[in-house]
Coordinates of C-alpha atoms in Angstrom, one line a residue:
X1 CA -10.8 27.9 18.9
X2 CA -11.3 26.9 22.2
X3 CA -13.7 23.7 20.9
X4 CA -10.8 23.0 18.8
X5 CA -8.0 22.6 21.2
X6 CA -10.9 20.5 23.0
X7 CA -10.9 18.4 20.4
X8 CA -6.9 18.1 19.8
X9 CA -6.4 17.6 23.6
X10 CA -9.4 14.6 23.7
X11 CA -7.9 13.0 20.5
X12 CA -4.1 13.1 22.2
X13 CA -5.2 11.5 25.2
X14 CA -7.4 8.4 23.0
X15 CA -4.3 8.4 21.1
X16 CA -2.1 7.6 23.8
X17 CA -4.7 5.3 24.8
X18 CA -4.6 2.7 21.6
X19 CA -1.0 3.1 21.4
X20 CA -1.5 0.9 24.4
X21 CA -2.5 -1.8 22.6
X22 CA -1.2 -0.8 19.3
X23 CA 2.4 0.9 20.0
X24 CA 4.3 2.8 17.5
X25 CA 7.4 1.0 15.6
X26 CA 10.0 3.6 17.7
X27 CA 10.0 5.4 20.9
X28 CA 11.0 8.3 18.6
X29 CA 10.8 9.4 14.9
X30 CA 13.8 11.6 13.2
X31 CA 15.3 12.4 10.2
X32 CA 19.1 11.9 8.7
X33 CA 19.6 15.0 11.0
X34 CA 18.0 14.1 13.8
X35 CA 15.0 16.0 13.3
X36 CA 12.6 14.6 15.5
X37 CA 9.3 14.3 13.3
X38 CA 5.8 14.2 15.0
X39 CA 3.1 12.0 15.1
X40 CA 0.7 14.9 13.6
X41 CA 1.5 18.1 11.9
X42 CA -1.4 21.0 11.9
X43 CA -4.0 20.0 14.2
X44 CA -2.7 22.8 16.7
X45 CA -2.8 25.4 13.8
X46 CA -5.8 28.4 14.7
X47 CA -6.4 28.3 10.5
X48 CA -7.2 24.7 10.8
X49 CA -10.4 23.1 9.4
X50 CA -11.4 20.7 11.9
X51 CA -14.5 20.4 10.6
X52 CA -13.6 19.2 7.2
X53 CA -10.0 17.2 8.3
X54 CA -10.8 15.9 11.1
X55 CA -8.5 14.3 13.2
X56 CA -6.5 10.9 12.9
X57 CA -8.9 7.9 13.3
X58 CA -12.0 10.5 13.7
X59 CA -14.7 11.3 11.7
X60 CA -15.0 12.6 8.7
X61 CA -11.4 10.9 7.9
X62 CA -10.0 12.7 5.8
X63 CA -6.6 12.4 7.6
X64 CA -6.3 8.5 8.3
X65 CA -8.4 6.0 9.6
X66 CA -5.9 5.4 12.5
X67 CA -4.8 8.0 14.9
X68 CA -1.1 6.7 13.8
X69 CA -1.5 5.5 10.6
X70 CA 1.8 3.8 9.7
X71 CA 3.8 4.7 12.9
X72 CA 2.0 1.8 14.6
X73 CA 2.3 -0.8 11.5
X74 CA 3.1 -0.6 7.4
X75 CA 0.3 -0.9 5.5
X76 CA 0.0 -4.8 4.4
X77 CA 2.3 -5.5 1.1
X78 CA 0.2 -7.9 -0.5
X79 CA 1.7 -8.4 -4.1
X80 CA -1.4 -10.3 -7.0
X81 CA 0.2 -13.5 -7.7
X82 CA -2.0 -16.7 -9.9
X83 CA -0.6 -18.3 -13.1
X84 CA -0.8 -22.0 -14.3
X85 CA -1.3 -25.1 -11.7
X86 CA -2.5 -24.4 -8.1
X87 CA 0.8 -25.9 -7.4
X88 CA 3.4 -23.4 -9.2
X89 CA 1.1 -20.5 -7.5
X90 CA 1.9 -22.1 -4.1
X91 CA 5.3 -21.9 -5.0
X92 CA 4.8 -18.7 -5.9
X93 CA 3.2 -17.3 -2.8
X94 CA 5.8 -19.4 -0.7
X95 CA 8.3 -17.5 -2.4
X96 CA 7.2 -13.9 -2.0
X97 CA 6.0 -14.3 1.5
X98 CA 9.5 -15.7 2.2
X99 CA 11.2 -12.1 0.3
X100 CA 9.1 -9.9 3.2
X101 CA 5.3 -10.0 2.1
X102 CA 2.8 -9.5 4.6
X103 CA -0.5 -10.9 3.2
X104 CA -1.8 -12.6 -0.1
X105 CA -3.6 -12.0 -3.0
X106 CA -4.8 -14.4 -5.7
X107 CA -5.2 -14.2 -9.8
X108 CA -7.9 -16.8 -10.8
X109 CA -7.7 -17.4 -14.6
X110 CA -10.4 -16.7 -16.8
X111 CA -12.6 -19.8 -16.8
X112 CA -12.6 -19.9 -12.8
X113 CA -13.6 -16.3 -13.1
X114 CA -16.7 -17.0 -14.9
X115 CA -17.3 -20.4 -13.4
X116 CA -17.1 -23.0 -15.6
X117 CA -14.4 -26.4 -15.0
X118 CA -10.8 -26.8 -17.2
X119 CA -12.7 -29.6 -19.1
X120 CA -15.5 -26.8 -20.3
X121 CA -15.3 -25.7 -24.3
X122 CA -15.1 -22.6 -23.6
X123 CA -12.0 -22.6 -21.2
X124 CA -10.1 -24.2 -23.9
X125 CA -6.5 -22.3 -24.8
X126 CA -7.4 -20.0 -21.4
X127 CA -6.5 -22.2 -18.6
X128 CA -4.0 -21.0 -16.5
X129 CA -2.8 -18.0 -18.8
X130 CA -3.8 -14.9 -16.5
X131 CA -4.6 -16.7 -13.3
X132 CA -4.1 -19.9 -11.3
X133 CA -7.0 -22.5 -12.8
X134 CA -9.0 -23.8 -9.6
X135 CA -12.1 -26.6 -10.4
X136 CA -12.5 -27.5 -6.9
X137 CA -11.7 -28.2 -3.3
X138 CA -8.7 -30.3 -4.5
X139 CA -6.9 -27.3 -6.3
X140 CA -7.5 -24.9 -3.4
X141 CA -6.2 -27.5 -0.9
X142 CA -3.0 -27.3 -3.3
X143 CA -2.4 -23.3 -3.7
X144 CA -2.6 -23.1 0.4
X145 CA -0.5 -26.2 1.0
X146 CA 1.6 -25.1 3.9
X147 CA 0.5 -21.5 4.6
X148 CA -1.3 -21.2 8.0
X149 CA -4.5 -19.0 7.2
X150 CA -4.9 -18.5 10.9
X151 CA -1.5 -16.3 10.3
X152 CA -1.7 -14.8 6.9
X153 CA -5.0 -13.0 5.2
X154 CA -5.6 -13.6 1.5
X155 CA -7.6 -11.6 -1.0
X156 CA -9.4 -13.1 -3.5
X157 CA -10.0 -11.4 -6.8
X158 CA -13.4 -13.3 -7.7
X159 CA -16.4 -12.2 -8.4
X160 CA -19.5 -13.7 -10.1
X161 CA -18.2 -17.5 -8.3
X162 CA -16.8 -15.3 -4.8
X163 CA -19.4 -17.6 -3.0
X164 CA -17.9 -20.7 -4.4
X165 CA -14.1 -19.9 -3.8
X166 CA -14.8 -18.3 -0.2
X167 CA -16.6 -22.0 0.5
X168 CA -13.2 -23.5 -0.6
X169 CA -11.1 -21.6 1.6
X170 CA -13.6 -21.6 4.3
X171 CA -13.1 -25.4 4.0
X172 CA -9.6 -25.6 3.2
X173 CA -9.1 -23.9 7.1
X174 CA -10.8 -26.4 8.4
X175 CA -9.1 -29.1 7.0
X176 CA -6.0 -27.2 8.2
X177 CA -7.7 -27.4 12.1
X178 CA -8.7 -23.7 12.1
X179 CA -12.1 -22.5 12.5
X180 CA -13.3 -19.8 10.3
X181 CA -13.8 -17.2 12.8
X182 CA -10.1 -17.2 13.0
X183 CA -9.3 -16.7 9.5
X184 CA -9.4 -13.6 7.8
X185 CA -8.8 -11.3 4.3
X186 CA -10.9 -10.3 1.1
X187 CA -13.1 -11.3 -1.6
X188 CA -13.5 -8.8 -4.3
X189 CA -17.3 -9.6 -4.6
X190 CA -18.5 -6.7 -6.6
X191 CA -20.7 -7.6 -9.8
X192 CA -22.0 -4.1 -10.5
X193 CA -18.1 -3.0 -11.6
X194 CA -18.0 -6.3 -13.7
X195 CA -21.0 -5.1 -15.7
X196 CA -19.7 -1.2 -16.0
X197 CA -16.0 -2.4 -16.7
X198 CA -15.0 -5.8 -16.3
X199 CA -17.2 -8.2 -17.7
X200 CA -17.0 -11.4 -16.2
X201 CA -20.3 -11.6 -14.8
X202 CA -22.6 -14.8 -15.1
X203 CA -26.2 -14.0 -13.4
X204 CA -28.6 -10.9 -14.1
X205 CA -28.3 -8.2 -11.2
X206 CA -30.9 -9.2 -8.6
X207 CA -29.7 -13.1 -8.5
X208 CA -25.9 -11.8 -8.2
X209 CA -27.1 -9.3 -6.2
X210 CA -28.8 -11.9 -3.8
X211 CA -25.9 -13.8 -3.4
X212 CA -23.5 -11.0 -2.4
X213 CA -26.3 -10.4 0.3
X214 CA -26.6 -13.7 1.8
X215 CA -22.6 -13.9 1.9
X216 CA -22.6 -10.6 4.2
X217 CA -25.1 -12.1 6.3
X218 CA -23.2 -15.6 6.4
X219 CA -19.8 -14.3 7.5
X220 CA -21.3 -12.0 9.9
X221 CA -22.4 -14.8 11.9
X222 CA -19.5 -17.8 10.7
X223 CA -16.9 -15.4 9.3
X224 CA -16.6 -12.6 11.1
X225 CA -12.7 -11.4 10.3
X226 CA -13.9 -11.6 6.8
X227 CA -14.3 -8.7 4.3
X228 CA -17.4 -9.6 2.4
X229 CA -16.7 -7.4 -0.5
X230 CA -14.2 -5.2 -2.1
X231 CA -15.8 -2.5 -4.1
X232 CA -13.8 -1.8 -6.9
X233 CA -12.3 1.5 -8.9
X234 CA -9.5 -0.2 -9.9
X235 CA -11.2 -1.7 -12.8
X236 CA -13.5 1.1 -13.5
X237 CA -10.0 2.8 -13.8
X238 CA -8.5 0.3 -16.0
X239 CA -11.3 0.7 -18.7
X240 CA -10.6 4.1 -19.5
X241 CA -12.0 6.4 -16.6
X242 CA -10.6 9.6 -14.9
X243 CA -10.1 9.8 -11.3
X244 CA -13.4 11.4 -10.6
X245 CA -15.3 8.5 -12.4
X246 CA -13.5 6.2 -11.0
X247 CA -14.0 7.3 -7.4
X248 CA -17.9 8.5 -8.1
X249 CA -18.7 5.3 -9.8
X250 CA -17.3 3.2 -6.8
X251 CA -19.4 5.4 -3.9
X252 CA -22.6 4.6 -6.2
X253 CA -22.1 0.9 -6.3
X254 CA -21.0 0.9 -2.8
X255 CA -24.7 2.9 -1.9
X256 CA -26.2 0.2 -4.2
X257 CA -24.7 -3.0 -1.9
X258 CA -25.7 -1.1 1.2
X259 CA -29.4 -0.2 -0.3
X260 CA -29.7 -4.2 -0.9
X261 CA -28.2 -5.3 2.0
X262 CA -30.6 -3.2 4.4
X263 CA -33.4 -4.4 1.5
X264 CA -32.7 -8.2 2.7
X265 CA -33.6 -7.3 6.2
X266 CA -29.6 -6.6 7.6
X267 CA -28.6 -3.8 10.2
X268 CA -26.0 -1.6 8.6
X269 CA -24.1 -2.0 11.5
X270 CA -23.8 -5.2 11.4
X271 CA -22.2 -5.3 8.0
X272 CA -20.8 -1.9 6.9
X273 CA -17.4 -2.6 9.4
X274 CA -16.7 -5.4 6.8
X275 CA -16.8 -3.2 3.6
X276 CA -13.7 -2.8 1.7
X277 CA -12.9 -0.9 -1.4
X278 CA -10.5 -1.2 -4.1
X279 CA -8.4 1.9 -5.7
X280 CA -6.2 2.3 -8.9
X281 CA -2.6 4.5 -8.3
X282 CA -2.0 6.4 -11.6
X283 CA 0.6 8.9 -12.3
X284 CA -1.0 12.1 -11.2
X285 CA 0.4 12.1 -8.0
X286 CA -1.1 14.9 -6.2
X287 CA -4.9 14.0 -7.9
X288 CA -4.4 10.3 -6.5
X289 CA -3.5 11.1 -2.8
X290 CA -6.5 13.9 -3.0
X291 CA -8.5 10.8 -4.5
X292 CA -8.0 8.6 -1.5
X293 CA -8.2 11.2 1.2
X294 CA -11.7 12.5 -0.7
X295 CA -13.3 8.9 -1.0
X296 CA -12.4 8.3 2.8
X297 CA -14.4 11.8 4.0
X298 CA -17.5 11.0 0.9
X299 CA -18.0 7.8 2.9
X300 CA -18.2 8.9 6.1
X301 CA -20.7 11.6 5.3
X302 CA -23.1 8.9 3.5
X303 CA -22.8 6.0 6.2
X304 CA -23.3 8.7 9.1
X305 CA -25.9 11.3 7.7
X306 CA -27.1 9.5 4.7
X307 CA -27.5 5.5 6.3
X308 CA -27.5 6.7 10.2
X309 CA -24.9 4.4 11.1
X310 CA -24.2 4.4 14.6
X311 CA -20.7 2.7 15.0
X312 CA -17.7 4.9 13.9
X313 CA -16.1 1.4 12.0
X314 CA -18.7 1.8 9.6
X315 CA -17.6 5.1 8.8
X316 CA -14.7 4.7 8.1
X317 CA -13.3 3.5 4.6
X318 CA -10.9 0.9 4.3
X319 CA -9.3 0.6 0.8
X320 CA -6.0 -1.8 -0.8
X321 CA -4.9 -0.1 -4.4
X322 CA -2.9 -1.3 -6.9
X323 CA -0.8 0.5 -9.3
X324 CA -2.3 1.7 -12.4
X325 CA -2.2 -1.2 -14.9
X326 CA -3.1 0.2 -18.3
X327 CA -0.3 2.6 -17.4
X328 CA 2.3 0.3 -17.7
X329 CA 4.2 -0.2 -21.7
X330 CA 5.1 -2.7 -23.6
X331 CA 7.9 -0.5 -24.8
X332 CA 10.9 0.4 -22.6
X333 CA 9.1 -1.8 -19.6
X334 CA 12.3 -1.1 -17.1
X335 CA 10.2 2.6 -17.0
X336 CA 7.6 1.0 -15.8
X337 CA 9.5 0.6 -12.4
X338 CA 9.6 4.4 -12.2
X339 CA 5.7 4.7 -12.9
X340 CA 4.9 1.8 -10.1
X341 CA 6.9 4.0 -8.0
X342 CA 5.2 6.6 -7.9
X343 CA 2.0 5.2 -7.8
X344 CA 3.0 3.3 -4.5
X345 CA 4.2 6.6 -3.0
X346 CA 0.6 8.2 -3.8
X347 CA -1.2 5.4 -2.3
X348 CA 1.1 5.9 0.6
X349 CA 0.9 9.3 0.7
X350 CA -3.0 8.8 0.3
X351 CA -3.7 6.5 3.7
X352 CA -3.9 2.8 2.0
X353 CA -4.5 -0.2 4.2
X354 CA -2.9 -2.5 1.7
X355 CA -1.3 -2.2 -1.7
X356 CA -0.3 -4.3 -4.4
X357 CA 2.8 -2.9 -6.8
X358 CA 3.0 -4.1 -10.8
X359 CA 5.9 -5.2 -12.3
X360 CA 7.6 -4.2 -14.9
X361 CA 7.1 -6.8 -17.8
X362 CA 3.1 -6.7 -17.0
X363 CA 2.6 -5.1 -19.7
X364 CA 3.7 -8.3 -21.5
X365 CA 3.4 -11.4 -19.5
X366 CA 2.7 -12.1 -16.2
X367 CA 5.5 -11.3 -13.8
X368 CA 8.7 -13.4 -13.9
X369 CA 10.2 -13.8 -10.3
X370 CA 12.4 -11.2 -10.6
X371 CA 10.0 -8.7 -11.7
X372 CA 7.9 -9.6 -9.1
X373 CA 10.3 -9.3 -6.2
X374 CA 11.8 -6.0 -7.5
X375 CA 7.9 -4.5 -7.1
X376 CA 7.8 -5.8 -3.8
X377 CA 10.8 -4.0 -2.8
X378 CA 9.4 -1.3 -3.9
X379 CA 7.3 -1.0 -1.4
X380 CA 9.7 -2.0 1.1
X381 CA 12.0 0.8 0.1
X382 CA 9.5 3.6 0.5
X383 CA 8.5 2.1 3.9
X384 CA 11.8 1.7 5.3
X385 CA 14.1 3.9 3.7
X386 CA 12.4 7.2 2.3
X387 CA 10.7 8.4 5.7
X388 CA 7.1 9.2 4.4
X389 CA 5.5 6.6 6.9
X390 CA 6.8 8.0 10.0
X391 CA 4.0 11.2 10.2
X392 CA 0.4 10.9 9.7
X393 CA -0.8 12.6 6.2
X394 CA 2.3 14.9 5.8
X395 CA 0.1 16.3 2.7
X396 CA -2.4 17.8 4.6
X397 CA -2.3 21.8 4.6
X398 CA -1.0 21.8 1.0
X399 CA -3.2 24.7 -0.5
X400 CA -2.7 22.8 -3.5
X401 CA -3.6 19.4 -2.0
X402 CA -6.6 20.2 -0.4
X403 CA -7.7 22.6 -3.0
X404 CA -7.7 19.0 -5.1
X405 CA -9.4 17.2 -2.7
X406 CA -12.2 19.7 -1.8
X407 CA -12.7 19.7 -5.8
X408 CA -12.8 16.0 -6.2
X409 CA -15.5 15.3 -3.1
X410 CA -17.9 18.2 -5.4
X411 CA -17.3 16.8 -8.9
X412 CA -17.7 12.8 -7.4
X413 CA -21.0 14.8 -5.7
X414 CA -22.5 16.0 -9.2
X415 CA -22.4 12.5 -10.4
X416 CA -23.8 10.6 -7.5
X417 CA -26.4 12.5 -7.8
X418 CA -26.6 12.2 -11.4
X419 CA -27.1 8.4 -10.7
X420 CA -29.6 8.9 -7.7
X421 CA -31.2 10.5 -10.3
X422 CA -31.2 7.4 -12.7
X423 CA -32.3 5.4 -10.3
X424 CA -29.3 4.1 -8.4
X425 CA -25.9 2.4 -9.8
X426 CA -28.1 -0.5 -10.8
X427 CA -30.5 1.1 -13.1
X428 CA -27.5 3.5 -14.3
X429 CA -25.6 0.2 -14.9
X430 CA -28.8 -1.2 -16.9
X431 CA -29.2 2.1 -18.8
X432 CA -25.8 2.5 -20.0
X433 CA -24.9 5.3 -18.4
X434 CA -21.5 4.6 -16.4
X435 CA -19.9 3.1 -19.3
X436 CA -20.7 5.5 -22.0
X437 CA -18.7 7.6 -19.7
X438 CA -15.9 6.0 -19.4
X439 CA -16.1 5.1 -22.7
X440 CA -16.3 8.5 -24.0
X441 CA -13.2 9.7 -21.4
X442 CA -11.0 6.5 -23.0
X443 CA -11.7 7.7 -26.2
X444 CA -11.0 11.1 -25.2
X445 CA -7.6 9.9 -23.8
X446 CA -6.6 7.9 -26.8
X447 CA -7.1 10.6 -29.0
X448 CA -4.7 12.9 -27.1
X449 CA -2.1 10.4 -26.3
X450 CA -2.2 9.6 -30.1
X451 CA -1.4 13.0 -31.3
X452 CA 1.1 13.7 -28.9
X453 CA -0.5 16.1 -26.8
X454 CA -0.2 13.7 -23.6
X455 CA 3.4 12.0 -23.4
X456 CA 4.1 8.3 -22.7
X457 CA 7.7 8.4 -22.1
X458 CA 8.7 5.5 -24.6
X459 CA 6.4 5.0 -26.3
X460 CA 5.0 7.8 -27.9
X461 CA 8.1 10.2 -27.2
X462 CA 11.5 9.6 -25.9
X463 CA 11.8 5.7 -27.8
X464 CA 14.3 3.5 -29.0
X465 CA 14.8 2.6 -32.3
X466 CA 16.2 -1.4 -31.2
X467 CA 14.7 -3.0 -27.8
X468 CA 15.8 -5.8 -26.5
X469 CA 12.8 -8.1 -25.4
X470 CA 13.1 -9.2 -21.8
X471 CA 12.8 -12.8 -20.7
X472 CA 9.4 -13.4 -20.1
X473 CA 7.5 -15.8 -18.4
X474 CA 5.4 -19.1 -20.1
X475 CA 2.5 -21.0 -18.5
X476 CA 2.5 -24.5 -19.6
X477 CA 0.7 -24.9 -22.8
X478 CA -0.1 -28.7 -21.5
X479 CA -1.8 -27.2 -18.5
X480 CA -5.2 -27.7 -20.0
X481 CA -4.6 -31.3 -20.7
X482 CA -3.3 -31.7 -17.4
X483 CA -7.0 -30.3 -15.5
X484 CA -9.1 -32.4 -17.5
X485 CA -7.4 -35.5 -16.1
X486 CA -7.4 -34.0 -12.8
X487 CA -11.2 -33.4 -13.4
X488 CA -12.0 -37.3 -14.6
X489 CA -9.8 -38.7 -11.5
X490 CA -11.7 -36.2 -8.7
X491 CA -15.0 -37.1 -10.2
X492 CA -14.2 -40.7 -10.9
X493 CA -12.9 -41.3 -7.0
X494 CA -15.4 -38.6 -5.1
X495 CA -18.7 -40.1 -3.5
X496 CA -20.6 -39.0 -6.5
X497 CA -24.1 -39.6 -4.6
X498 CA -23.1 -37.4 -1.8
X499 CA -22.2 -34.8 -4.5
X500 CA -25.4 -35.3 -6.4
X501 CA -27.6 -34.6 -3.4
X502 CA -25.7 -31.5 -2.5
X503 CA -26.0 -30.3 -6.1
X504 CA -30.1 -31.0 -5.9
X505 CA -29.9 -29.1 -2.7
X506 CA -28.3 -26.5 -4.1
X507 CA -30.9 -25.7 -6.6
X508 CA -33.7 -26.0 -4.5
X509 CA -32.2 -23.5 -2.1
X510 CA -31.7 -21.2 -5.4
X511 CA -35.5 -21.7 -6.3
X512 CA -36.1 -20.4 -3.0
X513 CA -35.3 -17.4 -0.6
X514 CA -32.9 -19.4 2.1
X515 CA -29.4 -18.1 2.3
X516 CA -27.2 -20.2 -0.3
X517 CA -23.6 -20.0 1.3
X518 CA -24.3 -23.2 3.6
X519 CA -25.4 -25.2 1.2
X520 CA -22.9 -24.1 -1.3
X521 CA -20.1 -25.0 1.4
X522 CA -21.9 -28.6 1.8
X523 CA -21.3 -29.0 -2.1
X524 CA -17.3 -28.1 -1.4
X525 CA -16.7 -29.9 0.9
X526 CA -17.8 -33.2 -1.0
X527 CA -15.7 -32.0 -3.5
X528 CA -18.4 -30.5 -6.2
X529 CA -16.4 -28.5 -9.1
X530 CA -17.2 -24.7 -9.6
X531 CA -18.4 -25.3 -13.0
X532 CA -21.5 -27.6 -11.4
X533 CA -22.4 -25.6 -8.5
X534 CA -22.2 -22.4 -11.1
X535 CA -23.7 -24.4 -13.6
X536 CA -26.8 -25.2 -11.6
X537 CA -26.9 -21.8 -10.4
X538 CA -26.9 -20.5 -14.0
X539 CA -29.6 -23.1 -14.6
X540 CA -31.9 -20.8 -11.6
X541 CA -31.0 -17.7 -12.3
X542 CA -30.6 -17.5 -16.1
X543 CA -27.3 -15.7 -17.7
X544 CA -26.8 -12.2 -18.0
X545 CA -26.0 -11.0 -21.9
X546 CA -25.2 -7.3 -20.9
X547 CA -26.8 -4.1 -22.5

């Protein structure tokens, strides 16, 4: 007990310290009745595990990854916005950043995603439709036209291309006069989930695998504010798995990027600070916030006793979510709001750093402006109005919530090891394994939510005979037209030498060992499209056909 109030006493005193630097939003928290709530409920407790809990911004985590969480500042509201031109998606983020957001995050459409140009055959009917279409430097220049990246961070969903669109920004900032150790925010960057879940991959695992490497070990040294990668439950989530898969399967391909980084000769301290992950919000609220507060403690134990990391930052696990997609219906879609809401409220509730909230027609378009702004007042309503922000982890102690989150860090432990077993997440990935599983669970959910046994409100129980269809939104069906001429002009006024020899360069760095981010910013910035730097990479490396 004593060693305990040590510890309480030490954290207090480093906790006054930071708020130095980082001060709290009010010189004093309180309720409607003037209450006055506390930074930290528990810690002085004689019952309390500090073992397991921790405290506030200490190891294991479990708590928070701050010692004030969101007293200091919100978490960042960073609503997924990409449809059409690189122009209407400018618009776009103008818009919401004007309504209150705090950061960006960007929808690519499908052929971007798997690199290949507007003018490709098989982007034809998909440009534009789920995502903003980007071919080159030209369109990036377009989607960030008057947004200062030295003041706002931007998360990129990409993948398979992340090299490619990083190289964009990177050179879009400079253009803008800012150097890219002042810019900062997110590429997604995970290939291992897009094999398990996701499927837009392009190159076999050890090429992909290579490049996600020599990216870390670029923005280490030219990037630094950068998070390299975003390793991703939210789409192992999506495709049918629980929250234990979901989690498990995340900490394996998170080991996996780790293993290879350390394989291509990097200190883990020198990249694990810049690890991110990326979390679903479904409606279980108490699993979800025991989800997030196990995965924080799971990581921590790995990077400390597993990796022998030495500095506490790569420890620590820093994760955005999003609400729970595939939860959303067609039918009834103003429930959907409900749903988002409390999924936000768990992600809250669960210690995120950044969260993105659906809207309500999603299940059916992609978001109208209204829709869109009504989810990002969501968030701003459970940060400003409902309170839950104003105490660090005011779940903790729950017999119920940390029964579930004791429970969670064993069953995500069974399967890690069940992988270690297989090889590792890339030869489970290879072999099948992870998606049989979540295939088998989707199934398994399907079947139940077919017979009735689990209720969708609206849809399978509780409907309306007549619904009224809400106004939707329409990408322009000319949109494709429109990037192929873009596409003749760019290539018809660029110095097409310049961007031949960067090309050639290109693939003789791929036929080699050197790292390929330079030389894929060299073939940016002279205005070289995705779909030729991808397509001499897929030249290289060969194209993955799955299992």
């Amino acid at each position: 007990m004593i060693k305990h109030q040590e510890q309480v006493k030490k954290w207090k005193l480093a906790t006054e310290k930071s708020m130095q630097r980082f001060p709290e939003r009010k010189e004093r928290f309180e309720t409607s009745s003037k209450f006055e709530v506390s930074r930290l409920y528990g810690a002085d407790r004689e019952d309390y595990d500090i073992e397991k809990l921790g405290l506030p911004g200490e190891y294991p985590y479990t708590r928070g990854i701050q010692p004030t969480m969101y007293r200091a500042r919100y978490w960042t509201m960073r609503q997924y916005a990409g449809f059409g031109s690189a122009e209407e998606t400018n618009k776009r983020f103008r818009y919401l950043l004007k309504q209150g957001q705090t950061g960006l995050s960007v929808a690519f459409d499908l052929p971007t995603q798997i690199g290949y140009d507007s003018d490709h055959s098989m982007s034809k009917g998909e440009v534009g439709k789920v995502g903003v279409a980007i071919d080159s430097l030209e369109d990036m220049e377009a989607l960030l036209r008057e947004i200062p990246l030295d003041q706002v961070s931007t998360s990129m969903t990409i993948n398979a291309p992340a090299s490619v669109l990083l190289a964009m920004y990177i050179v879009v900032a400079e253009k803008q006069g800012i150097s890219p150790e002042k810019i900062s925010g997110t590429i997604q960057n995970d290939i291992l989930k897009e094999y398990i879940a996701r499927g837009t991959y392009i190159f076999p695992p050890k090429p992909s695998m290579r490049l996600i490497t020599d990216i870390f070990a670029y923005c280490k040294e030219q990037v630094p504010k950068w998070n390299t990668i975003s390793i991703s439950g939210y789409h192992i989530r999506e495709a049918g798995a629980n929250a234990v898969q979901e989690l498990a399967f995340t900490i394996a391909n998170g080991k996996a990027y780790v293993d290879a980084a350390i394989e291509a000769g990097l200190n883990i301290d020198d990249f694990a600070p810049r690890l991110a992950f990326f979390f679903n919000a479904h409606n279980q609220f108490f699993e979800e916030v025991a989800k997030f507060r196990a995965a924080r403690r799971i990581w921590a134990k790995l990077m400390k006793d597993t990796y022998g990391a030495q500095n506490p930052k790569s420890w620590q696990l820093r994760f955005h979510t999003q609400t729970g997609g595939s939860t959303l219906t067609a039918q009834q879609p103003d429930n959907n709001i409900v749903r988002v809401t409390l999924q936000a409220l768990a992600a809250v509730m669960g210690g995120t750093q950044s969260l993105h909230t659906n809207s309500r027609d999603e299940a059916l378009a992609l978001p109208t402006e209204d829709s869109a702004r009504i989810a990002l007042r969501t968030q701003q309503i459970i940060a400003h109005e409902s309170g839950v922000a104003d105490t660090v982890d005011p779940l903790a102690g729950s017999y119920y919530v940390e029964h579930l989150t004791d429970h969670m860090e064993e069953e995500v432990g069974k399967y890690l090891e069940k992988i270690e077993s297989l090889g590792g997440a890339v030869a489970a990935v290879e072999q099948g394994y992870m998606q049989r599983e979540i295939h088998h669970t989707a199934y398994e959910t399907q079947k139940a939510i077919e017979k009735g046994e689990e209720i969708i409100v609206g849809m399978n129980s509780f409907t309306l005979e007549n619904e009224v269809r809400p106004e939707l939104l329409r990408v322009d069906p000319t949109l494709g037209e429109k990037q192929k001429e873009k596409l003749t002009k760019l290539r018809n006024t660029r110095d097409q030498n310049r961007a031949s020899a960067r090309l050639e360069a290109l693939r003789q760095g791929a036929k080699g060992t050197e790292n390929l981010m330079p030389l894929i910013v060299d073939c940016v910035r002279d205005y070289c499209t995705i779909g030729e730097i991808c397509g001499i990479l897929r030249e290289e490396f060969g194209e993955y056909a799955g299992v």
